[in-house]
XYZ file of C-alpha atoms in Angstrom:
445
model
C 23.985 45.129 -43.300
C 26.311 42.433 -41.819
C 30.100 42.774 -41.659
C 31.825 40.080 -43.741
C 33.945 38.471 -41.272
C 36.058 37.128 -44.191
C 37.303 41.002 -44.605
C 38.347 41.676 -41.411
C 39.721 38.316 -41.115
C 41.643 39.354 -44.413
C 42.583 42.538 -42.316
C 43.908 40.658 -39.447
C 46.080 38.319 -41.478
C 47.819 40.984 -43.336
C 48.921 42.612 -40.152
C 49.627 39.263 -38.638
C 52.056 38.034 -41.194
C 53.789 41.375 -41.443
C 54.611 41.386 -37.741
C 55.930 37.869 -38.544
C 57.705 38.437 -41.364
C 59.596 41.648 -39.953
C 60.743 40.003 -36.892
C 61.992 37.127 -38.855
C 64.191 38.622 -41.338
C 65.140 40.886 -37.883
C 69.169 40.017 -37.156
C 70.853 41.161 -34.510
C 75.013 40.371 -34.110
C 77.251 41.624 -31.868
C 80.628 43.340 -33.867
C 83.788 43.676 -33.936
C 84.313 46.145 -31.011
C 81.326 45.030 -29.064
C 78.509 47.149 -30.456
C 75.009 45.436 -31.497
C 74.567 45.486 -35.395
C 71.466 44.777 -37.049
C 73.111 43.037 -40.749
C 70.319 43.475 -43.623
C 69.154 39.529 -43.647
C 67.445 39.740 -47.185
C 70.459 41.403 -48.769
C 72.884 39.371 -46.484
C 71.175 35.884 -47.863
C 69.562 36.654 -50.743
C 68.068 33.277 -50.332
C 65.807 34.770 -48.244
C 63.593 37.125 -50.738
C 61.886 34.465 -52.064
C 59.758 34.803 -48.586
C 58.827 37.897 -48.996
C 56.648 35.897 -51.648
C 54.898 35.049 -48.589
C 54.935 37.738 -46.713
C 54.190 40.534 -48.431
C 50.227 40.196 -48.076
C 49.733 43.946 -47.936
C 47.534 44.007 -51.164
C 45.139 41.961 -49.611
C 44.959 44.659 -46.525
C 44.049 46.815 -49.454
C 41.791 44.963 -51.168
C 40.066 44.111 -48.121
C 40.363 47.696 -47.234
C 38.636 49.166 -50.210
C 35.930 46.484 -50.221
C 34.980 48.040 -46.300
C 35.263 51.341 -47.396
C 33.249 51.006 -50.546
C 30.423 49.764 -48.019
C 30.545 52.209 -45.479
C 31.134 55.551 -47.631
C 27.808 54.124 -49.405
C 25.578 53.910 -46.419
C 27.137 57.030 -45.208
C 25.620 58.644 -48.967
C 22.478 57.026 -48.698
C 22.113 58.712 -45.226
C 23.043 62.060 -46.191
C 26.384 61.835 -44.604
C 29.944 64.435 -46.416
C 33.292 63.681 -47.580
C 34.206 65.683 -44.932
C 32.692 64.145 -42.301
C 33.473 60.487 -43.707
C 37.175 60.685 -44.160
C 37.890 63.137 -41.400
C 35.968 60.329 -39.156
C 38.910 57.635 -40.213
C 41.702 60.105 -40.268
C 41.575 60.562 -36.733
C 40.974 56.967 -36.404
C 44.638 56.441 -37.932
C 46.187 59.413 -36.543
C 45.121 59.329 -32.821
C 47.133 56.209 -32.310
C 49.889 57.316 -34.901
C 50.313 60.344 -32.326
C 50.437 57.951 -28.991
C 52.899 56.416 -30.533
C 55.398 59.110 -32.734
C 54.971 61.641 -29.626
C 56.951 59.053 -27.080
C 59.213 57.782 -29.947
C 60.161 61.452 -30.758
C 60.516 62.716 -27.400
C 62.906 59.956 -26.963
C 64.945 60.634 -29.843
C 65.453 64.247 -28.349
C 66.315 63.007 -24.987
C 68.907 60.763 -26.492
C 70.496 63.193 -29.122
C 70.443 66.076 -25.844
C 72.652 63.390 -24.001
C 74.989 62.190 -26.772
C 73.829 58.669 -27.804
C 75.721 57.219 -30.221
C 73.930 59.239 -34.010
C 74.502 55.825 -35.654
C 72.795 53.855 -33.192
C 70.276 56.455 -32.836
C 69.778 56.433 -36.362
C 69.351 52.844 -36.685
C 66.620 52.649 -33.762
C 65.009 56.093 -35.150
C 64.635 53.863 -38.443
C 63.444 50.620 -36.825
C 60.715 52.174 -35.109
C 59.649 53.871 -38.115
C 59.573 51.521 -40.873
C 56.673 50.352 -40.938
C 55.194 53.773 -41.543
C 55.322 53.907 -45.519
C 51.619 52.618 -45.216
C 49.522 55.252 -43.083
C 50.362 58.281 -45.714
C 49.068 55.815 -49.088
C 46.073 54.689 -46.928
C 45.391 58.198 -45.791
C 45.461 59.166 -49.281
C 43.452 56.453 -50.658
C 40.812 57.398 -47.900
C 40.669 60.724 -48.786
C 40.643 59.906 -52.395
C 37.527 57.719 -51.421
C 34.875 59.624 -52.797
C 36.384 60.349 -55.823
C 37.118 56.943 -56.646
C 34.209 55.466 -55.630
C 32.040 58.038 -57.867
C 34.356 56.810 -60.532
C 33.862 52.995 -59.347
C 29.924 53.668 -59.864
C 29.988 54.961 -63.458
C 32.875 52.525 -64.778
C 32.975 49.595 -62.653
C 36.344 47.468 -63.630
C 37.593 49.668 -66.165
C 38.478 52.374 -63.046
C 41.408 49.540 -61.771
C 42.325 48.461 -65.668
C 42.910 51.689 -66.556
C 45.440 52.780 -63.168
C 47.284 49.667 -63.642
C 47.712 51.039 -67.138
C 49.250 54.365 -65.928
C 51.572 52.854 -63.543
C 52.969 50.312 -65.889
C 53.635 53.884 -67.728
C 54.737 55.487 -65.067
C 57.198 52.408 -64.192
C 58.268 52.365 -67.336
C 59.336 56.218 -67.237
C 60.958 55.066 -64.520
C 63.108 52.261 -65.601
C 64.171 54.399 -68.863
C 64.818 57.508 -68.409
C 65.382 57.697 -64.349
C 62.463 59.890 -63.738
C 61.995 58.837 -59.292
C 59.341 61.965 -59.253
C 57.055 59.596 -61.439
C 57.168 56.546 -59.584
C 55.872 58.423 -57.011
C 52.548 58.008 -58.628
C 52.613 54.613 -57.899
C 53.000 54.899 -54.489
C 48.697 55.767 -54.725
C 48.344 53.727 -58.457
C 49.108 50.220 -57.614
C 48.262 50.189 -54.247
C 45.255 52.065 -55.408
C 44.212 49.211 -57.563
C 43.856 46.607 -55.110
C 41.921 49.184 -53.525
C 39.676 49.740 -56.004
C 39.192 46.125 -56.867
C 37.618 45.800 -53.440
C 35.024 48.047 -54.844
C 34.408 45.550 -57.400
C 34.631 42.557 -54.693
C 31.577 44.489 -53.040
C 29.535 45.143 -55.691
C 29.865 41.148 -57.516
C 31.701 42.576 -60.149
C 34.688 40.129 -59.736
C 32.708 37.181 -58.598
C 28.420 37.511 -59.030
C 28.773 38.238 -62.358
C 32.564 36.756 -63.656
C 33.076 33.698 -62.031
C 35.929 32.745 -63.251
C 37.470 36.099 -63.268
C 39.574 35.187 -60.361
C 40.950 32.008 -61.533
C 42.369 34.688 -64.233
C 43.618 37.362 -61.969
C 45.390 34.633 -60.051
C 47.020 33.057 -62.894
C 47.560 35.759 -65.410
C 49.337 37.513 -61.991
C 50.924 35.126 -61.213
C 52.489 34.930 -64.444
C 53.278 37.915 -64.993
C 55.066 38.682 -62.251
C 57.243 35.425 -63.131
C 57.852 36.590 -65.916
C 58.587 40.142 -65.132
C 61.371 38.543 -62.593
C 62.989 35.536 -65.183
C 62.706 37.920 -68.035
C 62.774 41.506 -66.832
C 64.715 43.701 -64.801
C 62.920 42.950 -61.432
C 63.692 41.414 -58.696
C 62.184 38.504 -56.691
C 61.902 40.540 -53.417
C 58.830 42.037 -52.387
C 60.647 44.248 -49.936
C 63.098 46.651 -50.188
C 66.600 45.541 -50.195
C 69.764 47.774 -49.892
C 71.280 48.982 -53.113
C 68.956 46.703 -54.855
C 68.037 48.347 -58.369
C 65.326 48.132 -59.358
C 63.284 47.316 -56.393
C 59.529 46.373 -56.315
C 58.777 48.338 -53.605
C 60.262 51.827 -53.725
C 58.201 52.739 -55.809
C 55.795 49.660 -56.197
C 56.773 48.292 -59.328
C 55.070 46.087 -62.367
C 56.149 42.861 -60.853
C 54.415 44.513 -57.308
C 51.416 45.603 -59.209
C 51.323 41.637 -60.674
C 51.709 40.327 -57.549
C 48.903 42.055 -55.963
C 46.118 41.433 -58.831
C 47.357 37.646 -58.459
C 46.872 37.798 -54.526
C 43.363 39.778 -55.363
C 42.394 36.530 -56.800
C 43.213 33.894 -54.851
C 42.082 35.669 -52.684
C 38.499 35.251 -53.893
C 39.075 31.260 -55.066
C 39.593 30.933 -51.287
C 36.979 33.508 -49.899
C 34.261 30.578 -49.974
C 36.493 27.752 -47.970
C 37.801 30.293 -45.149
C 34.160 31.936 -44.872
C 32.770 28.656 -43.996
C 35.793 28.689 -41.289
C 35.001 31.558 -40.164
C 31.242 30.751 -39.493
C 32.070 28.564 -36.783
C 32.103 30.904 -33.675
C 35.103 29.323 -31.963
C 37.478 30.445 -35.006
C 35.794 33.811 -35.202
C 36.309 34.072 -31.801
C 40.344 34.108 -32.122
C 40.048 36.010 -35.348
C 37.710 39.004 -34.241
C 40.524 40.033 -31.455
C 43.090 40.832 -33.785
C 41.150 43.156 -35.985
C 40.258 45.001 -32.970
C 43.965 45.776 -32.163
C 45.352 45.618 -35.526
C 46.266 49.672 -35.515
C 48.571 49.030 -32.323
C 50.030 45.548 -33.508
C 51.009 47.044 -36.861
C 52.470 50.583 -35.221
C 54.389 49.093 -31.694
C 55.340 45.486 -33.277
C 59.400 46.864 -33.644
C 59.426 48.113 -29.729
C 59.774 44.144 -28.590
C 62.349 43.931 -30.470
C 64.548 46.569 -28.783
C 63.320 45.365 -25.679
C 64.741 42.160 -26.471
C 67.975 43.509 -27.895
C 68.240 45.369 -24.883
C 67.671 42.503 -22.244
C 69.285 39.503 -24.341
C 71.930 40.817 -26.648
C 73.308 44.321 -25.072
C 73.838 41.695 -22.091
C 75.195 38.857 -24.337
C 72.824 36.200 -22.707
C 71.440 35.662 -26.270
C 73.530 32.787 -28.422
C 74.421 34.320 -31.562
C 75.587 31.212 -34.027
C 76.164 32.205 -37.442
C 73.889 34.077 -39.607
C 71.894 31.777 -41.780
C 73.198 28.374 -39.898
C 71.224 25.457 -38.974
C 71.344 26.780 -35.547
C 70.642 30.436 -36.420
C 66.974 29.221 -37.958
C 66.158 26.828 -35.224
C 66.722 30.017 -32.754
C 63.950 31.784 -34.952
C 61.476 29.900 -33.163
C 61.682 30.927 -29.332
C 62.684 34.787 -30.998
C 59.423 34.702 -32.686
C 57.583 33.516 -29.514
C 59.552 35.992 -27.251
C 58.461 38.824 -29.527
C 54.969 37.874 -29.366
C 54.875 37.628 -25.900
C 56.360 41.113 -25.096
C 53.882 42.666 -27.732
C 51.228 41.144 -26.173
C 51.952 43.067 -23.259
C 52.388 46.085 -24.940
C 49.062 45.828 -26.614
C 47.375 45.170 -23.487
C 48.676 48.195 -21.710
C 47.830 50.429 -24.178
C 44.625 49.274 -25.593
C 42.611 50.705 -22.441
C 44.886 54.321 -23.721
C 44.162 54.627 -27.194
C 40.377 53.508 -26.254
C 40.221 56.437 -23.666
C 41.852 58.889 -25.758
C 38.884 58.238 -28.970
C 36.889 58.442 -26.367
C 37.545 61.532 -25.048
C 37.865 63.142 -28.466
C 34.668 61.716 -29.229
C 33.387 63.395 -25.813
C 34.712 66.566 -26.778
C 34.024 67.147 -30.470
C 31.404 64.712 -31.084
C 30.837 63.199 -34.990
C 28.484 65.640 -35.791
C 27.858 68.289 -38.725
C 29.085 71.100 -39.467
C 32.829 70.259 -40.223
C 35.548 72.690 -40.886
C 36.737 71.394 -43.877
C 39.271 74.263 -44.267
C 41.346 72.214 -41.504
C 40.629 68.583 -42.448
C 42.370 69.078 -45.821
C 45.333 70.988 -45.188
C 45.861 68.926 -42.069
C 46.074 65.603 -44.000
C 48.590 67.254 -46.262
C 50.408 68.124 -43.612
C 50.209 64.302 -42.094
C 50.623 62.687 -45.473
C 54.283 65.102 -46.115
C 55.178 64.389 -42.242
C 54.441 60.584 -42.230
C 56.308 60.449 -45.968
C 59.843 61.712 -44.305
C 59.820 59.554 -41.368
C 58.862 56.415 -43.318
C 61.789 57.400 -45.791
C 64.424 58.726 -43.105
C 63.488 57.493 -39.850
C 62.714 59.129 -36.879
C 66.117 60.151 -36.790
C 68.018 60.812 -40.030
C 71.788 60.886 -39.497
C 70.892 60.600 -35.290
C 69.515 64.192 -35.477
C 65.880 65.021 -33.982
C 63.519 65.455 -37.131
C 62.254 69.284 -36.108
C 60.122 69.735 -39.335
C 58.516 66.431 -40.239
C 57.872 66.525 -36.354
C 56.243 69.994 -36.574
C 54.492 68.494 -39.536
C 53.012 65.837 -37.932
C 52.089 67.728 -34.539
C 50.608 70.673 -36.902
C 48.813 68.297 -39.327
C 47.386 66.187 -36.704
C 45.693 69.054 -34.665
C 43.920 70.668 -37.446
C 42.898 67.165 -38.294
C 41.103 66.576 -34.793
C 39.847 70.250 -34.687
C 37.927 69.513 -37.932
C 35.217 68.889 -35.349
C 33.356 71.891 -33.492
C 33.316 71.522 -30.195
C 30.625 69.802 -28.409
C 27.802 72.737 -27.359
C 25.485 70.865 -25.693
C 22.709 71.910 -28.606
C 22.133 68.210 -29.584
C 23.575 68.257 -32.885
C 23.228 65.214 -35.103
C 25.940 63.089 -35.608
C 26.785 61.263 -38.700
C 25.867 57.584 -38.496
C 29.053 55.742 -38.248
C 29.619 51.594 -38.228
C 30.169 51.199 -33.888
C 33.517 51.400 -31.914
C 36.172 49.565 -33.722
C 39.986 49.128 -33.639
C 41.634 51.998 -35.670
C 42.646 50.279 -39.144
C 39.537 48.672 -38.811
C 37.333 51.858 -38.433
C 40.059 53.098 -40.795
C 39.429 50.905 -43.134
C-alpha cells in the first residue's frame, strides 16, 4: 500500500510551524544589572495569543499521526505481527533520539550546577531545552494505547472519538468547578486522543468516503465552538500556555483546545484534495519528503540555536535590542528567524548520520524479531512516560538543581525499553515486517 504523502506532509508542517512559532514568541533582553532575561512575549503582549491560533497545529500531527498508525498496526495484524512487537518497535523509535539528546542536556546541567552557575539561569535554560517535551509522554501513550483503540475504532467507528470528547468536556468541567487538577489529567490522553482517533476514521472513509460533508461540519461547528467557548466562557484565546493565566487551554487541554482541534481535523480534510494534487508534483514532494525524515531531531534540538545565538549575539551585546513589541522589534524577527534556521540546519546535519548509526546498531544488535520480553517493554514505558512528564513540567533543572530521579527514570525506563529485544543469536529468527527506515516521529507515528 502507498504512503499518503499528504500525511507526512501534514507531519512535517506541524513540526515546521512549531519550530516557527517558538522562536518567534522567543525574547531575549538584557536587564537591569546586565544579565540576559527571556520576558514571557505572550503574557508580556497579550496581543500576541491570537497567533497561537496559527500556530498551534499540533492536532493535525495527531490526526495525521493516528491515520499512519491505524495503517500500519493493521498490516502488522494481518501479518501476524504483537502489540508488543508493534509499539515497542516505535518506542525506541522516539526514545533513541530522546536519549541522544536528554543524556548531553543532563550531563550539562550537572557540570554546571558542580561549578556554581547561576540556579536561576540554569533553571531557565534547563526549562528551554525541555519544553517542548510535553508531547513524547501523550504520544507514547497513545501508541501504546494503539491496539486498544484501534480494536475499539473497528467495532464503533465514530462513536469511539464522540464519546472521549464527551468525557473530557466532563472531565474539564470537574475541573473548572470544583478544582479537581488530578482529572484534567485525563485529558492530557482524551483530547489529544481524539484527533488521534479521528485519523482512524480519516483511514478508513469514515469522515470523507462515506460523509462528505462531514468536514465542512467539523470545521465550522469547531470553529464555533471554540469562539464561543472564548467570547462566552471562561477560556482564553491562547493556545499555549501563558503564565498565571487561569484557565489555560493547554495545561490540561481544555474544551476550547478540544474545539479547536476537531475544527483543524476538518479543514484539514476540505483542503486534503488541493494540497494532494501539490504534492503530486515531484519537485514539491521533493522539499516536503526531507523534513519528515528529520522531523524527530527538528522538533527535540530546535531550542539549542537559540542559546547559541543568545550566547554569540546577546551575552556579547552585538544584538540590537529595541523595545519589546516595537516596529523595530518585529522587523528584527525576520533575520532571528533566518539565523535560527540556519544554525539548526547545522545541527540537524551533524547529527542525522548519529541518530541513523545508533538505530542502526540497535537494530544490528537486537534485531525486530519475535519473541519480545514484554515484562520490560511495559514497565519501561511507564517509567519513560513518569520521567518525560517531570521534565516537560519542571525542566531539566527545577530550581537549578540536577533532576536525579526523573533522570534515573528516564535512563531506567529507556533501557528496559531497548532490551525488550533478545539479542541477536545468529539462529535466523523472523522479524516482524515493519514499513522501511524512516525518521523517528515518522516511524513513530
Amino acid at each position: 500500500m502507498s504512503r499518503d504523502r499528504y500525511v507526512d506532509f501534514l507531519r512535517a508542517w506541524a513540526i515546521v510551524l512549531v519550530v516557527l512559532g517558538h522562536w518567534l514568541i522567543t525574547a531575549l533582553l538584557h536587564g537591569p544589572d546586565g544579565e540576559l532575561t527571556a520576558p514571557e512575549l505572550l503574557a508580556t503582549v497579550p496581543w500576541t495569543q491570537w497567533l497561537t491560533l496559527l500556530f498551534q497545529i499540533m492536532p493535525l500531527f495527531f490526526l495525521a499521526g493516528g491515520h499512519a498508525a491505524g495503517g500500519s498496526w493493521a498490516r502488522t495484524r494481518a501479518a501476524g505481527g504483537t502489540a508488543t512487537g508493534w509499539v515497542g518497535r516505535r518506542a525506541v523509535r522516539l526514545l533513541l533520539p530522546t536519549a541522544l539528546y536528554g543524556g548531553p542536556v543532563l550531563l550539562a546541567v550537572a557540570i554546571c550546577s558542580t561549578v556554581g552557575v547561576d540556579p536561576g539561569t540554569l533553571a531557565l535554560v534547563g526549562w528551554a531545552m525541555a519544553m517542548q517535551f510535553w508531547f513524547l509522554p501523550v504520544y507514547l501513550l497513545l501508541s501504546a494505547l494503539t491496539p486498544v483503540l484501534h480494536t475499539a475504532h473497528r467495532r464503533w467507528g465514530l462513536a469511539v472519538p464522540a464519546a472521549m470528547g464527551v468525557v473530557a468536556l466532563a472531565a474539564d468541567t470537574l475541573v473548572l468547578t470544583v478544582h479537581a487538577p488530578y482529572v484534567g489529567l485525563l485529558n492530557y490522553v482524551l483530547v489529544w486522543g481524539v484527533a488521534y482517533q479521528l485519523g482512524f476514521c480519516w483511514r478508513d472513509g469514515l469522515l470523507t468516503e462515506r460523509r462528505p460533508l462531514l468536514p465542512a461540519a467539523m470545521a465550522a461547528g469547531g470553529a464555533l465552538a471554540f469562539a464561543a467557548l472564548v467570547a462566552l466562557g471562561p477560556f482564553p484565546v491562547s493556545l499555549i500556555l501563558v503564565t498565571g493565566q487561569t484557565p489555560s487551554n493547554t495545561n490540561p487541554p481544555s474544551a476550547a483546545m478540544l474545539s479547536w482541534a476537531v475544527a483543524q481535523a476538518g479543514a484539514c480534510l476540505l483542503a486534503a484534495p488541493a494540497i494532494r494534487r501539490l504534492l503530486n508534483r515531484e519537485r514539491v514532494w521533493r522539499t516536503v519528503r526531507p523534513v519528515g525524515g528529520v522531523s524527530m531531531t527538528l522538533y527535540l534540538w530546535h531550542m539549542l540555536p537559540v542559546l547559541i545565538v543568545a550566547a554569540a549575539f546577546y551575552l556579547t551585546a552585538l544584538a540590537p535590542e529595541p523595545a519589546l513589541d516595537s516596529a523595530a522589534w518585529w522587523a528584527l524577527r525576520a533575520p532571528w528567524l533566518l539565523v535560527l534556521a540556519a544554525v539548526l540546519t547545522g545541527v540537524v546535519t551533524a547529527l542525522r548520520p548519529l541518530e541513523a548509526t545508533l538505530i542502526r546498531r540497535y537494530e544490528g544488535i537486537r534485531p525486530d524479531a519475535a519473541p519480545y520480553r514484554p515484562w520490560f517493554l511495559w514497565p519501561g514505558l511507564a517509567a519513560c512516560v513518569m520521567a518525560l512528564t517531570r521534565f516537560a513540567t519542571q525542566g531539566f533543572a527545577p530550581d537549578g538543581r540536577f533532576p536525579v530521579l526523573p533522570a534515573l527514570g528516564l535512563a531506567t525506563g529507556t533501557t528496559l525499553v531497548l532490551l525488550h529485544r533478545r539479542p541477536a543469536d545468529g539462529r535466523g529468527e523472523r522479524a516482524e515486517k515493519t514499513d522501511g527506515p524512516k525518521g523517528a516521529l515518522e516511524e513513530a507515528a
